[in-house]
XYZ file of C-alpha atoms in Angstrom:
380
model
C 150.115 182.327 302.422
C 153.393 183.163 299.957
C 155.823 185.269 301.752
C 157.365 188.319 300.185
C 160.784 187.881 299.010
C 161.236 190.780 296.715
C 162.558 193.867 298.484
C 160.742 196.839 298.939
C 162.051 199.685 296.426
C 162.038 203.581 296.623
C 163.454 206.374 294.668
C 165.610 209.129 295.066
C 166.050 211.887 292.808
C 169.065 214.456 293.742
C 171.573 216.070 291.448
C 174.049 215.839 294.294
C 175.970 212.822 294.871
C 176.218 213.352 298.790
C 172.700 214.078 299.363
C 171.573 210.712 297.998
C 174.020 208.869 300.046
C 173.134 210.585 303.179
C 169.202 210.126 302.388
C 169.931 206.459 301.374
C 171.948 206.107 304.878
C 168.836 207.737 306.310
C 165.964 205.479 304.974
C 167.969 201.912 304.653
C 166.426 198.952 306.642
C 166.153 195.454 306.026
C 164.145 194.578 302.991
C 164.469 197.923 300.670
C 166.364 198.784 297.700
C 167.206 202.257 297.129
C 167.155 203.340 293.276
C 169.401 206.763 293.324
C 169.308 208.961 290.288
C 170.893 212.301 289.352
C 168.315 213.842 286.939
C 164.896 213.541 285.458
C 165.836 211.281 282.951
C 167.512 208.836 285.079
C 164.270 208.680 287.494
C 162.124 207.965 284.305
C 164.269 205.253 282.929
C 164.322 203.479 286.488
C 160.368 203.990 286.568
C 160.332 201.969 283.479
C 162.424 198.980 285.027
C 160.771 198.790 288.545
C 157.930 199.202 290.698
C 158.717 201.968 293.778
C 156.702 202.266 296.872
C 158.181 205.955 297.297
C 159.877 208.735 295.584
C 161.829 211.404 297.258
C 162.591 214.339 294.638
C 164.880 217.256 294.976
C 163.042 220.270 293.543
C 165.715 222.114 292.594
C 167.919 220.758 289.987
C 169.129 221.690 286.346
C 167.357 220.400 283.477
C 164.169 218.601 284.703
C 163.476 219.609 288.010
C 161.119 218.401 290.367
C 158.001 219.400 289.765
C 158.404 218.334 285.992
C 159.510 215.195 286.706
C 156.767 214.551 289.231
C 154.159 215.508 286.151
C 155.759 213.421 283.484
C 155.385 210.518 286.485
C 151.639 211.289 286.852
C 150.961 211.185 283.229
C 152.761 207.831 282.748
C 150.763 204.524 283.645
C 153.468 202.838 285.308
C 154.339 205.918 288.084
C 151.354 207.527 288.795
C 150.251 205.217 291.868
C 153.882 205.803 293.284
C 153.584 208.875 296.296
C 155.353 211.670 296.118
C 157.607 213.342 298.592
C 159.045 216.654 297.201
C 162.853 217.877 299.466
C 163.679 221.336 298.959
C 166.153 224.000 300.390
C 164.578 226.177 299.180
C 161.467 228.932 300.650
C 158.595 226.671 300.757
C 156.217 229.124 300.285
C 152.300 228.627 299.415
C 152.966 229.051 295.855
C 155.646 226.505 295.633
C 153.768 224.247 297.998
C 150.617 224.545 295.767
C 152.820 223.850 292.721
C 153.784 220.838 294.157
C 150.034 219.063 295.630
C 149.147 219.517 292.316
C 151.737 217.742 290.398
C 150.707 215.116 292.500
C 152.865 215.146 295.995
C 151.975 214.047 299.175
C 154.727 215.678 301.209
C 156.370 218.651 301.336
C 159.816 218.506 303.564
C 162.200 221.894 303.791
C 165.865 220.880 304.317
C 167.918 219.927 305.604
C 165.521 216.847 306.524
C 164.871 216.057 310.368
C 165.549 212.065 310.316
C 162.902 211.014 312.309
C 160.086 212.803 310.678
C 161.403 211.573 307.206
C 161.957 208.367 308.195
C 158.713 208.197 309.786
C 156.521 209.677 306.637
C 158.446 206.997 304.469
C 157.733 204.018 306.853
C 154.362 204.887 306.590
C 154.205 204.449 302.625
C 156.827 201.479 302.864
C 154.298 199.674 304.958
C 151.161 201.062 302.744
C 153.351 199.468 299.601
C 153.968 196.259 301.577
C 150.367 195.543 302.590
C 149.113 196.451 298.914
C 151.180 193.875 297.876
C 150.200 191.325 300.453
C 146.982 191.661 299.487
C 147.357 191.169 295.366
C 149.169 187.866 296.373
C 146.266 187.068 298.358
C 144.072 188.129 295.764
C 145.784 185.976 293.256
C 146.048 183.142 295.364
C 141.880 183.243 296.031
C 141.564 183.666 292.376
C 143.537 180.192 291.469
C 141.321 179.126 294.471
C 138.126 180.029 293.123
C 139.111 178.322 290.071
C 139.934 175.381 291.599
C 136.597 174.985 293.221
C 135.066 175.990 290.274
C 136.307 172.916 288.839
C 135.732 170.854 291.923
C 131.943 171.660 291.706
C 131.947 170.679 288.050
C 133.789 167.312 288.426
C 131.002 166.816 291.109
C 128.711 167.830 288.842
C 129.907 165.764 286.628
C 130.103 162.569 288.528
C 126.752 162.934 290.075
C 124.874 163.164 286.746
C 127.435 159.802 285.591
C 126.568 158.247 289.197
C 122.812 158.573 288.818
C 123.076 157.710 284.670
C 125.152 154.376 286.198
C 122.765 153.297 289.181
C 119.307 154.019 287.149
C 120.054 151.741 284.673
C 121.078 148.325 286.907
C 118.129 149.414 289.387
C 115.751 149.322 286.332
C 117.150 146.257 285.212
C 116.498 144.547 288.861
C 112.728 146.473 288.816
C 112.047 144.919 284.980
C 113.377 141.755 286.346
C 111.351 141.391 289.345
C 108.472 142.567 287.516
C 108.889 139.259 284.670
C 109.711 137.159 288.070
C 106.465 138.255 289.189
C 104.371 137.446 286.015
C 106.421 134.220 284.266
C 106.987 130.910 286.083
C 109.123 129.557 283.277
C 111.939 127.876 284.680
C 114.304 128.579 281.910
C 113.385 132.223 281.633
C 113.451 132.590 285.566
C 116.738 131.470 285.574
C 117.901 133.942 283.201
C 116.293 136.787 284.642
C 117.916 135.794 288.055
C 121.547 135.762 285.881
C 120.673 139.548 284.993
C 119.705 140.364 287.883
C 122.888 138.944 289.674
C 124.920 141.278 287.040
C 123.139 144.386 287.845
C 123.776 143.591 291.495
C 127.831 142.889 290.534
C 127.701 146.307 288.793
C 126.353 147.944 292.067
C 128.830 146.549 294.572
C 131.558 147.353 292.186
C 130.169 150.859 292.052
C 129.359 151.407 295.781
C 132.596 149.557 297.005
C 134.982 151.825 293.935
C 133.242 154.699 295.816
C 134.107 153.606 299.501
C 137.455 152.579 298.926
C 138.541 156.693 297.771
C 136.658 157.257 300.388
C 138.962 155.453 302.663
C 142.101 156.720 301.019
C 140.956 159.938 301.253
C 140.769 159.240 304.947
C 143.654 157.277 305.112
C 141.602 154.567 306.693
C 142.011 151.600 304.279
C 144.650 148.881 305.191
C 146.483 146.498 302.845
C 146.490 142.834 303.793
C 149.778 142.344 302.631
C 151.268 138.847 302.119
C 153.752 137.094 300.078
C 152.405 136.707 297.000
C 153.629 135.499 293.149
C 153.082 138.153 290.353
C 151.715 135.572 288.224
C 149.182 134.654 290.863
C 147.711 138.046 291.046
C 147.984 138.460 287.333
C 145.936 135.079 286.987
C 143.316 136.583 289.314
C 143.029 139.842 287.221
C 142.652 138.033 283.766
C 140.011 135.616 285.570
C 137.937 138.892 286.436
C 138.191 140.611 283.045
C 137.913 138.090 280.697
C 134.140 137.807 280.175
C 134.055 141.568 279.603
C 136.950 141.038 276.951
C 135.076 137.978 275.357
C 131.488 139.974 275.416
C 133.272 142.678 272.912
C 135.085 139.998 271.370
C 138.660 141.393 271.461
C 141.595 138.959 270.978
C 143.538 138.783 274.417
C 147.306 137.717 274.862
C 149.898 137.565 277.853
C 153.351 137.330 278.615
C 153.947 136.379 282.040
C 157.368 135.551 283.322
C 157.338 131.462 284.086
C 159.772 131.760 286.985
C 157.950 132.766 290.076
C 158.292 136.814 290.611
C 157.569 137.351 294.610
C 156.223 140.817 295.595
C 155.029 141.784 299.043
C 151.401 143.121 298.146
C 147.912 142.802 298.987
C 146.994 140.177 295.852
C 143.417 141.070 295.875
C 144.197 144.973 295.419
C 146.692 144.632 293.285
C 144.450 142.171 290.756
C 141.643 145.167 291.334
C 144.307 147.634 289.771
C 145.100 145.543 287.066
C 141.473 144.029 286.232
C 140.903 147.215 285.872
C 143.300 148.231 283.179
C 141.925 145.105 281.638
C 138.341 146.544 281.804
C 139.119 149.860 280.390
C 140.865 148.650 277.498
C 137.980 146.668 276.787
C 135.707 149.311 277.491
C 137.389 151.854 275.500
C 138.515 149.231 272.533
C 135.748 149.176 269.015
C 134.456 145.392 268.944
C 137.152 142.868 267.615
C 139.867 144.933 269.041
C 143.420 143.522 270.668
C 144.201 143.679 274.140
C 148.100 142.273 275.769
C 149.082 142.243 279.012
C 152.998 141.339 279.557
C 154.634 141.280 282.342
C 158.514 141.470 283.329
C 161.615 142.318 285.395
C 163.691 145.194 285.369
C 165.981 146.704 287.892
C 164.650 145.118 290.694
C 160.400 146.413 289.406
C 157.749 144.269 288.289
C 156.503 146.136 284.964
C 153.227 144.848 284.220
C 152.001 146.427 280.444
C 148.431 147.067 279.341
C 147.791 147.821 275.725
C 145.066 147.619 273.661
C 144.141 148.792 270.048
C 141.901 151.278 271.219
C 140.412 155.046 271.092
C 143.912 156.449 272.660
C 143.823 159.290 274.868
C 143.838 162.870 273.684
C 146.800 164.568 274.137
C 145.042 167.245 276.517
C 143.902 164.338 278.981
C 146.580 162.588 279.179
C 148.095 164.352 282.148
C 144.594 164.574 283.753
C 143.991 161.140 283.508
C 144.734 159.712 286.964
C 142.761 162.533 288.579
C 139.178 161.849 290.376
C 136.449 161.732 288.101
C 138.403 162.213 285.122
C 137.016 160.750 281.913
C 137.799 160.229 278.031
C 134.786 161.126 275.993
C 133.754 158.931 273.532
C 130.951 158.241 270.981
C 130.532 154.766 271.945
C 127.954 154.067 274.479
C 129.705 151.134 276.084
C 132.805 153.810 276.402
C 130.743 155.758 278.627
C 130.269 153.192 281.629
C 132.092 153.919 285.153
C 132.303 156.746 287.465
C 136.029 157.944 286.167
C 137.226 156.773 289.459
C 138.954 153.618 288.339
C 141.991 155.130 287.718
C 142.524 157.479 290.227
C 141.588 154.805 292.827
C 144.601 152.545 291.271
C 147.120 155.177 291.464
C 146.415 155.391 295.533
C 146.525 151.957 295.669
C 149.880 150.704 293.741
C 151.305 153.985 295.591
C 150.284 152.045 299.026
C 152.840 149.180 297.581
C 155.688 151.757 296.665
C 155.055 151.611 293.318
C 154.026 153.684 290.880
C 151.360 153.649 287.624
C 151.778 155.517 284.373
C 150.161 156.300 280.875
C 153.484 154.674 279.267
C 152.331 155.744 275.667
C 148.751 156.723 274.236
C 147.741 157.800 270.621
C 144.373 158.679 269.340
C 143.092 155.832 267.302
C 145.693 153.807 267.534
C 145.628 152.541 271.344
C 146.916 152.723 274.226
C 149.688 151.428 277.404
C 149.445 151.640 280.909
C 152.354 150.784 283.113
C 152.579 149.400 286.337
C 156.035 149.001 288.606
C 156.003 147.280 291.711
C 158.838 146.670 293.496
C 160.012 142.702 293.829
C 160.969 140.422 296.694
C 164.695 139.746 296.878
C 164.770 135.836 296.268
């Protein structure tokens, strides 16, 4: 809950000089602010500038008194919440005291003022004022809560309708393929059904595991089987697991990895997941016959590993949303639509688990995109 830091202000209306200081004396305690003013017009104007949790008017005094002022506060928008506690030295007879409910006070105190029963009517608003405002913060803060949960559900939504779009179609594949296994005995046919069928069954690990491992995150449960490794080696690995999804759409794929061995203390098959990953999207989200590069190199003391492609870019509106769970580009393509919008999110946790860090280094729509990884590197 957001603590309170603005003070608590009231207001005092007196044409005398001395009898606001002596009231302000009176009514100070840690966390107000008294507003003084010597007339009508000087209340109004400070109305204008600040929200008060109390005003204390003098009755009597030249030009605008009291009871004039307190009407021209209960016809404006801005004062006429604020409570009203009307000091006179004056008679306080019924007329006067009528007069007064019914431009709005809630007081009525004959000078001179006993302290303590002041002091204890104005605590009593002070603390009314405080709590009022306690509870619009609170208010505000369940509102951006509400919100947020809001768009939790519809992420979830979301992902659950992508989930079951992304399981029905490799568990029909594996039904239709058990069902031709059933009915043909041709070797050469078998054997291709059975390579089908071993895809759809990739596809569902790689979708059940994706799933576990933010589970685990989330959790804090998943360890890192760190080791020395080379930067080429786990670069090799990566372009090993993407490269019949970047032949199948056939895009033209280059690298630029350094020659000289680049040592990083990292979990090789994690970090190749990350990075085959990249590799997949940019396929994914690249129109057939499209370029993809991956480069790789040193700088101040970071592997930066670089993967662009030609692609659909990233709107401009995403493109701070983009690591975040569930979070997906829309696209016309079909083949664009594949994955759970996990991929990405799960690779920020994980290069973060290294020390290092993953970015959208540049993205426009239609033209492509970059992502950039930094990890840092093994003193030699």
């Amino acid at each position: 809950m957001k603590r309170l830091k603005e003070p608590i202000r009231f207001l005092l209306v007196d044409d005398l000089q001395e009898n606001l200081l002596a009231l302000e004396a009176l009514l100070q305690r840690e966390g107000l602010e008294c507003l003084k003013a010597r007339s009508g017009d000087e209340a109004l104007e400070l109305l204008l500038a600040h929200d008060v949790a109390l005003a204390l008017l003098d009755v009597q005094m030249p030009g605008m008194d009291g009871f004039q002022l307190a009407e021209f506060m209960r016809g404006a928008e801005v004062s006429r919440h604020v409570p009203i506690i009307f000091l006179t030295a004056g008679t306080a007879d019924r007329q006067r005291r009528f007069r007064g409910y019914e431009a709005g006070a809630v007081d009525f105190l004959q000078k001179p003022i006993e302290a303590d029963i002041l002091r204890s009517k104005a605590n009593v608003f002070f603390d009314l004022y405080q709590q009022r405002r306690q509870i619009m913060v609170q208010r505000d803060e369940l509102e951006v809560l509400a919100e947020a949960l809001k768009t939790v559900d519809r992420h979830k939504n979301e992902f659950l309708a992508v989930l079951g779009h992304e399981i029905r179609n490799p568990v029909m594949a594996l039904g239709a393929g058990l069902h031709f296994l059933r009915r043909r005995k041709d070797p050469q046919t078998t054997e291709e059904i059975h390579g089908q069928m071993e895809r759809q069954v990739a596809h569902l690990t790689r979708l059940v595991d994706d799933m576990l491992d933010i589970s685990r995150i989330d959790q804090g449960k998943i360890s890192l089987a760190k080791e020395r490794v080379t930067l080429g080696t786990v670069l090799q690995f990566a372009i090993e697991a993407s490269k019949p999804q970047i032949d199948a759409a056939g895009h033209t794929f280059s690298a630029d990895i350094p020659v000289e061995a680049v040592r990083l203390h990292a979990d090789p098959t994690r970090l190749a997941q990350v990075v085959s990953n990249l590799l997949n999207n940019a396929a994914r989200y690249t129109p057939a016959g499209g370029r993809i590069v991956l480069e790789a190199r040193i700088a101040d003391g970071f592997a930066e590993i670089d993967v662009s492609d030609t692609g659909i870019g990233i709107p401009p509106e995403m493109q701070s949303k983009i690591f975040e769970l569930f979070a997906q580009v829309k696209s016309p393509t079909e083949r664009a639509q594949e994955g759970l919008g996990i991929g990405l999110a799960l690779g920020k946790q994980l290069v973060e688990l290294h020390s290092g860090t993953i970015s959208l280094a540049c993205s426009d729509p239609g033209v492509g995109s970059t992502f950039r990884i930094r990890l840092p590197v093994l003193p030699d």
